[in-house]
């Protein structure tokens, strides 16, 4: 996916630099196709972004970007369980034993790519409708923790409707992931390629990423026998089928 995006960006840059050489062509001047290049830097709920933009017609601009989400971490206790009989503890009573494990959640994401079209209903105005897609970086939330008490006991922690196993050293790693390709819709105010040197714009939108899925890096997932609605990750799974975005962006005109 990253290679595809890199190829797309390189193709776009090559196309744009070629378009600069054709800038005096009557065809491109009349239709406003690839006759300008803009650059934008932004910050918002998708992290820090960098974009290139070019007009396709007087009504539409094409944007291609990369988005970097810095690590935002938090700690929480999650329910954990183990079977003392299966673990070979002498004199243990049958049945699961329950405890808690402190885990760290990390909202940092690998770079996301995006290809988005800005549609300007009024070519001379700043209001636009955005449509396109984000792709790559399917890890929405990374979870890791450690418990000396559960090392070697084949225990697990509860995340959503699943158990993530704790390995023999007492470590547990997993999290929530979403679709790698996420359609996007938004509304905004501001020009992707400003008429003057610089322009400020704001954009409110949503990525349609599907229901987050639990994944494990320390063993095979197991369905919870008795599904609980009380662990901390149910709300994330339930409500983040759509990922809301708000971005503030400064755009500049290269040519």
mmCIF file of C-alpha atoms in Angstrom:
data_model
loop_
_atom_site.group_PDB
_atom_site.id
_atom_site.type_symbol
_atom_site.label_atom_id
_atom_site.label_comp_id
_atom_site.label_asym_id
_atom_site.label_seq_id
_atom_site.Cartn_x
_atom_site.Cartn_y
_atom_site.Cartn_z
ATOM 1 C CA UNK A 1 0.000 0.000 0.000
ATOM 2 C CA UNK A 2 2.854 2.421 0.847
ATOM 3 C CA UNK A 3 4.553 1.599 -2.466
ATOM 4 C CA UNK A 4 1.308 2.297 -4.313
ATOM 5 C CA UNK A 5 0.939 5.642 -2.590
ATOM 6 C CA UNK A 6 4.579 6.583 -3.257
ATOM 7 C CA UNK A 7 4.104 5.750 -6.927
ATOM 8 C CA UNK A 8 0.941 7.846 -6.999
ATOM 9 C CA UNK A 9 2.683 10.847 -5.448
ATOM 10 C CA UNK A 10 5.670 10.552 -7.785
ATOM 11 C CA UNK A 11 3.344 10.298 -10.767
ATOM 12 C CA UNK A 12 1.412 13.329 -9.564
ATOM 13 C CA UNK A 13 4.592 15.365 -9.092
ATOM 14 C CA UNK A 14 5.866 14.346 -12.532
ATOM 15 C CA UNK A 15 2.531 15.240 -14.054
ATOM 16 C CA UNK A 16 2.492 18.569 -12.265
ATOM 17 C CA UNK A 17 6.030 19.536 -13.238
ATOM 18 C CA UNK A 18 5.192 18.585 -16.794
ATOM 19 C CA UNK A 19 2.095 20.716 -16.541
ATOM 20 C CA UNK A 20 4.193 23.727 -15.527
ATOM 21 C CA UNK A 21 6.072 23.476 -18.799
ATOM 22 C CA UNK A 22 2.740 23.462 -20.622
ATOM 23 C CA UNK A 23 1.451 26.394 -18.596
ATOM 24 C CA UNK A 24 1.183 28.615 -21.637
ATOM 25 C CA UNK A 25 -0.785 26.051 -23.607
ATOM 26 C CA UNK A 26 -4.171 27.429 -24.593
ATOM 27 C CA UNK A 27 -5.884 24.153 -23.673
ATOM 28 C CA UNK A 28 -4.683 24.062 -20.062
ATOM 29 C CA UNK A 29 -5.179 27.793 -19.603
ATOM 30 C CA UNK A 30 -8.735 27.610 -20.865
ATOM 31 C CA UNK A 31 -9.774 24.564 -18.815
ATOM 32 C CA UNK A 32 -7.606 25.206 -15.761
ATOM 33 C CA UNK A 33 -6.186 21.652 -15.725
ATOM 34 C CA UNK A 34 -2.876 21.065 -13.872
ATOM 35 C CA UNK A 35 -1.844 24.674 -14.450
ATOM 36 C CA UNK A 36 -1.116 25.424 -10.769
ATOM 37 C CA UNK A 37 0.510 23.624 -7.853
ATOM 38 C CA UNK A 38 -0.324 24.213 -4.213
ATOM 39 C CA UNK A 39 1.119 22.840 -0.999
ATOM 40 C CA UNK A 40 -0.599 22.575 2.376
ATOM 41 C CA UNK A 41 0.392 21.770 5.947
ATOM 42 C CA UNK A 42 -2.240 21.030 8.554
ATOM 43 C CA UNK A 43 -2.960 19.778 12.027
ATOM 44 C CA UNK A 44 -6.060 18.041 13.338
ATOM 45 C CA UNK A 45 -7.576 14.735 14.360
ATOM 46 C CA UNK A 46 -5.627 12.868 11.655
ATOM 47 C CA UNK A 47 -2.387 14.278 13.077
ATOM 48 C CA UNK A 48 0.072 16.435 11.164
ATOM 49 C CA UNK A 49 -0.495 16.501 7.404
ATOM 50 C CA UNK A 50 1.352 17.563 4.266
ATOM 51 C CA UNK A 51 -0.396 17.784 0.891
ATOM 52 C CA UNK A 52 0.092 18.688 -2.755
ATOM 53 C CA UNK A 53 -2.851 20.079 -4.729
ATOM 54 C CA UNK A 54 -3.615 20.914 -8.344
ATOM 55 C CA UNK A 55 -6.772 22.038 -10.168
ATOM 56 C CA UNK A 56 -8.570 19.638 -12.493
ATOM 57 C CA UNK A 57 -11.231 22.119 -13.619
ATOM 58 C CA UNK A 58 -12.455 25.470 -12.333
ATOM 59 C CA UNK A 59 -14.747 23.495 -10.025
ATOM 60 C CA UNK A 60 -12.473 20.678 -8.794
ATOM 61 C CA UNK A 61 -9.043 20.432 -7.160
ATOM 62 C CA UNK A 62 -7.118 17.218 -6.508
ATOM 63 C CA UNK A 63 -5.204 16.766 -3.233
ATOM 64 C CA UNK A 64 -2.716 14.000 -2.368
ATOM 65 C CA UNK A 65 -1.307 13.886 1.138
ATOM 66 C CA UNK A 66 0.443 12.116 3.983
ATOM 67 C CA UNK A 67 -0.769 12.260 7.589
ATOM 68 C CA UNK A 68 1.328 11.504 10.672
ATOM 69 C CA UNK A 69 -0.363 10.836 14.028
ATOM 70 C CA UNK A 70 2.031 11.302 16.973
ATOM 71 C CA UNK A 71 1.800 8.825 19.843
ATOM 72 C CA UNK A 72 -0.906 9.655 22.387
ATOM 73 C CA UNK A 73 -0.792 7.159 25.263
ATOM 74 C CA UNK A 74 -2.986 6.386 28.236
ATOM 75 C CA UNK A 75 -3.100 3.706 30.923
ATOM 76 C CA UNK A 76 -6.088 1.693 32.106
ATOM 77 C CA UNK A 77 -6.832 -1.498 34.043
ATOM 78 C CA UNK A 78 -8.431 -4.310 32.060
ATOM 79 C CA UNK A 79 -10.001 -7.538 33.261
ATOM 80 C CA UNK A 80 -7.781 -10.614 33.050
ATOM 81 C CA UNK A 81 -8.371 -14.285 33.749
ATOM 82 C CA UNK A 82 -6.522 -17.597 33.941
ATOM 83 C CA UNK A 83 -7.317 -21.256 34.638
ATOM 84 C CA UNK A 84 -5.211 -22.440 37.594
ATOM 85 C CA UNK A 85 -5.926 -26.114 36.874
ATOM 86 C CA UNK A 86 -4.817 -25.794 33.232
ATOM 87 C CA UNK A 87 -1.761 -23.879 34.450
ATOM 88 C CA UNK A 88 -0.790 -26.833 36.658
ATOM 89 C CA UNK A 89 -1.059 -25.066 40.018
ATOM 90 C CA UNK A 90 -1.121 -27.804 42.725
ATOM 91 C CA UNK A 91 -4.379 -28.037 44.713
ATOM 92 C CA UNK A 92 -6.129 -25.406 42.571
ATOM 93 C CA UNK A 93 -9.902 -25.390 42.355
ATOM 94 C CA UNK A 94 -11.501 -25.721 38.903
ATOM 95 C CA UNK A 95 -12.772 -22.575 37.228
ATOM 96 C CA UNK A 96 -11.354 -19.306 35.993
ATOM 97 C CA UNK A 97 -9.659 -16.904 38.371
ATOM 98 C CA UNK A 98 -10.025 -13.178 37.693
ATOM 99 C CA UNK A 99 -7.724 -10.218 38.236
ATOM 100 C CA UNK A 100 -6.733 -7.007 36.435
ATOM 101 C CA UNK A 101 -3.740 -5.966 34.363
ATOM 102 C CA UNK A 102 -2.530 -2.416 33.760
ATOM 103 C CA UNK A 103 -2.138 -1.825 30.022
ATOM 104 C CA UNK A 104 -0.955 1.104 27.931
ATOM 105 C CA UNK A 105 -3.058 2.249 24.992
ATOM 106 C CA UNK A 106 -1.335 4.082 22.142
ATOM 107 C CA UNK A 107 -3.303 6.084 19.564
ATOM 108 C CA UNK A 108 -0.224 6.818 17.457
ATOM 109 C CA UNK A 109 -0.622 5.640 13.852
ATOM 110 C CA UNK A 110 1.763 4.936 11.017
ATOM 111 C CA UNK A 111 1.524 7.443 8.146
ATOM 112 C CA UNK A 112 -1.788 7.487 6.304
ATOM 113 C CA UNK A 113 -2.076 8.407 2.659
ATOM 114 C CA UNK A 114 -5.003 10.281 1.145
ATOM 115 C CA UNK A 115 -6.356 11.223 -2.257
ATOM 116 C CA UNK A 116 -9.191 13.750 -2.019
ATOM 117 C CA UNK A 117 -11.153 15.867 -4.497
ATOM 118 C CA UNK A 118 -12.311 19.340 -3.459
ATOM 119 C CA UNK A 119 -15.484 20.308 -5.319
ATOM 120 C CA UNK A 120 -16.211 24.053 -5.361
ATOM 121 C CA UNK A 121 -19.891 24.630 -6.277
ATOM 122 C CA UNK A 122 -19.028 28.295 -6.791
ATOM 123 C CA UNK A 123 -15.650 28.528 -8.561
ATOM 124 C CA UNK A 124 -14.935 31.989 -7.202
ATOM 125 C CA UNK A 125 -15.880 30.996 -3.638
ATOM 126 C CA UNK A 126 -14.090 29.222 -0.810
ATOM 127 C CA UNK A 127 -16.725 26.674 0.249
ATOM 128 C CA UNK A 128 -15.975 23.127 -0.889
ATOM 129 C CA UNK A 129 -17.237 19.566 -0.617
ATOM 130 C CA UNK A 130 -14.465 16.987 -0.188
ATOM 131 C CA UNK A 131 -14.662 13.359 -1.326
ATOM 132 C CA UNK A 132 -11.952 10.718 -1.549
ATOM 133 C CA UNK A 133 -10.237 8.135 0.610
ATOM 134 C CA UNK A 134 -7.591 7.521 3.250
ATOM 135 C CA UNK A 135 -5.518 4.344 3.109
ATOM 136 C CA UNK A 136 -2.768 2.485 4.945
ATOM 137 C CA UNK A 137 -2.196 2.478 8.714
ATOM 138 C CA UNK A 138 -4.999 0.114 9.745
ATOM 139 C CA UNK A 139 -3.947 0.040 13.429
ATOM 140 C CA UNK A 140 -6.381 2.324 15.261
ATOM 141 C CA UNK A 141 -5.249 1.534 18.823
ATOM 142 C CA UNK A 142 -2.240 -0.427 20.077
ATOM 143 C CA UNK A 143 -2.375 -2.108 23.490
ATOM 144 C CA UNK A 144 0.517 -3.520 25.498
ATOM 145 C CA UNK A 145 0.924 -4.630 29.093
ATOM 146 C CA UNK A 146 2.863 -6.886 31.465
ATOM 147 C CA UNK A 147 2.002 -8.939 34.530
ATOM 148 C CA UNK A 148 4.596 -10.889 36.528
ATOM 149 C CA UNK A 149 1.766 -12.629 38.389
ATOM 150 C CA UNK A 150 0.310 -14.091 35.174
ATOM 151 C CA UNK A 151 3.588 -15.146 33.554
ATOM 152 C CA UNK A 152 3.387 -18.805 32.538
ATOM 153 C CA UNK A 153 -0.283 -19.187 33.526
ATOM 154 C CA UNK A 154 -1.801 -18.994 30.006
ATOM 155 C CA UNK A 155 -3.879 -16.009 31.080
ATOM 156 C CA UNK A 156 -5.592 -13.431 28.892
ATOM 157 C CA UNK A 157 -7.091 -9.937 29.009
ATOM 158 C CA UNK A 158 -10.554 -8.874 27.869
ATOM 159 C CA UNK A 159 -10.781 -6.419 24.965
ATOM 160 C CA UNK A 160 -14.215 -5.994 23.424
ATOM 161 C CA UNK A 161 -15.714 -9.442 22.951
ATOM 162 C CA UNK A 162 -12.354 -11.236 22.847
ATOM 163 C CA UNK A 163 -9.523 -12.484 25.045
ATOM 164 C CA UNK A 164 -5.985 -11.483 24.045
ATOM 165 C CA UNK A 165 -3.541 -14.096 25.405
ATOM 166 C CA UNK A 166 -0.743 -13.236 27.839
ATOM 167 C CA UNK A 167 2.457 -14.968 26.774
ATOM 168 C CA UNK A 168 4.744 -17.112 28.955
ATOM 169 C CA UNK A 169 6.777 -14.039 29.962
ATOM 170 C CA UNK A 170 3.700 -12.155 31.170
ATOM 171 C CA UNK A 171 3.511 -9.811 28.174
ATOM 172 C CA UNK A 172 0.387 -8.994 26.192
ATOM 173 C CA UNK A 173 0.178 -7.025 22.931
ATOM 174 C CA UNK A 174 -2.685 -6.378 20.558
ATOM 175 C CA UNK A 175 -5.243 -3.703 19.878
ATOM 176 C CA UNK A 176 -7.912 -2.543 17.463
ATOM 177 C CA UNK A 177 -7.605 -2.281 13.710
ATOM 178 C CA UNK A 178 -9.867 -0.987 10.937
ATOM 179 C CA UNK A 179 -10.103 -1.208 7.149
ATOM 180 C CA UNK A 180 -6.961 -0.311 5.241
ATOM 181 C CA UNK A 181 -9.024 1.640 2.670
ATOM 182 C CA UNK A 182 -11.387 4.205 4.202
ATOM 183 C CA UNK A 183 -13.756 6.359 2.084
ATOM 184 C CA UNK A 184 -13.929 9.999 3.139
ATOM 185 C CA UNK A 185 -16.470 12.817 2.922
ATOM 186 C CA UNK A 186 -16.141 16.338 4.276
ATOM 187 C CA UNK A 187 -17.046 20.016 4.078
ATOM 188 C CA UNK A 188 -14.637 22.899 4.256
ATOM 189 C CA UNK A 189 -13.811 26.530 3.679
ATOM 190 C CA UNK A 190 -10.663 27.675 1.901
ATOM 191 C CA UNK A 191 -8.825 27.211 -1.374
ATOM 192 C CA UNK A 192 -6.541 24.212 -1.940
ATOM 193 C CA UNK A 193 -4.510 26.438 -4.289
ATOM 194 C CA UNK A 194 -4.763 30.008 -2.986
ATOM 195 C CA UNK A 195 -5.159 32.922 -5.357
ATOM 196 C CA UNK A 196 -2.571 34.801 -3.332
ATOM 197 C CA UNK A 197 0.587 33.447 -1.716
ATOM 198 C CA UNK A 198 -1.026 31.953 1.414
ATOM 199 C CA UNK A 199 -4.500 30.887 2.515
ATOM 200 C CA UNK A 200 -6.037 29.401 5.674
ATOM 201 C CA UNK A 201 -8.719 26.740 5.496
ATOM 202 C CA UNK A 202 -10.679 24.476 7.812
ATOM 203 C CA UNK A 203 -12.240 21.099 7.023
ATOM 204 C CA UNK A 204 -14.705 18.917 8.906
ATOM 205 C CA UNK A 205 -15.263 15.363 7.702
ATOM 206 C CA UNK A 206 -15.391 11.652 8.458
ATOM 207 C CA UNK A 207 -13.533 8.491 7.476
ATOM 208 C CA UNK A 208 -15.801 5.471 7.046
ATOM 209 C CA UNK A 209 -13.511 2.837 8.516
ATOM 210 C CA UNK A 210 -15.891 0.018 9.474
ATOM 211 C CA UNK A 211 -16.251 -1.652 12.857
ATOM 212 C CA UNK A 212 -12.889 -1.845 14.666
ATOM 213 C CA UNK A 213 -11.622 -5.416 14.995
ATOM 214 C CA UNK A 214 -9.574 -6.820 17.876
ATOM 215 C CA UNK A 215 -6.158 -8.258 16.969
ATOM 216 C CA UNK A 216 -3.482 -10.054 18.988
ATOM 217 C CA UNK A 217 0.321 -10.233 18.712
ATOM 218 C CA UNK A 218 0.844 -12.666 21.614
ATOM 219 C CA UNK A 219 -1.359 -15.599 20.583
ATOM 220 C CA UNK A 220 -4.652 -16.590 19.040
ATOM 221 C CA UNK A 221 -7.761 -14.599 19.911
ATOM 222 C CA UNK A 222 -10.510 -16.349 21.858
ATOM 223 C CA UNK A 223 -14.195 -15.446 22.010
ATOM 224 C CA UNK A 224 -15.332 -14.461 25.475
ATOM 225 C CA UNK A 225 -17.582 -17.161 26.926
ATOM 226 C CA UNK A 226 -19.608 -14.548 28.814
ATOM 227 C CA UNK A 227 -19.581 -11.315 26.858
ATOM 228 C CA UNK A 228 -19.430 -8.277 29.117
ATOM 229 C CA UNK A 229 -20.486 -4.737 28.265
ATOM 230 C CA UNK A 230 -18.210 -3.233 30.898
ATOM 231 C CA UNK A 231 -14.655 -3.356 29.589
ATOM 232 C CA UNK A 232 -13.100 -0.080 28.502
ATOM 233 C CA UNK A 233 -12.916 -0.829 24.785
ATOM 234 C CA UNK A 234 -16.563 -1.599 24.027
ATOM 235 C CA UNK A 235 -17.390 2.069 23.399
ATOM 236 C CA UNK A 236 -14.440 2.474 21.019
ATOM 237 C CA UNK A 237 -15.592 -0.550 19.027
ATOM 238 C CA UNK A 238 -19.223 0.512 19.104
ATOM 239 C CA UNK A 239 -18.913 4.171 18.152
ATOM 240 C CA UNK A 240 -15.787 4.461 15.990
ATOM 241 C CA UNK A 241 -17.168 2.853 12.835
ATOM 242 C CA UNK A 242 -16.934 6.436 11.568
ATOM 243 C CA UNK A 243 -13.812 8.389 12.475
ATOM 244 C CA UNK A 244 -14.548 12.150 12.697
ATOM 245 C CA UNK A 245 -11.907 14.532 11.394
ATOM 246 C CA UNK A 246 -11.277 18.227 11.919
ATOM 247 C CA UNK A 247 -8.282 19.820 10.209
ATOM 248 C CA UNK A 248 -6.859 23.338 10.219
ATOM 249 C CA UNK A 249 -4.611 23.904 7.229
ATOM 250 C CA UNK A 250 -2.312 26.584 5.809
ATOM 251 C CA UNK A 251 -1.964 26.395 2.029
ATOM 252 C CA UNK A 252 0.503 28.072 -0.270
ATOM 253 C CA UNK A 253 0.846 28.498 -4.018
ATOM 254 C CA UNK A 254 4.036 27.265 -5.691
ATOM 255 C CA UNK A 255 3.068 28.318 -9.230
#
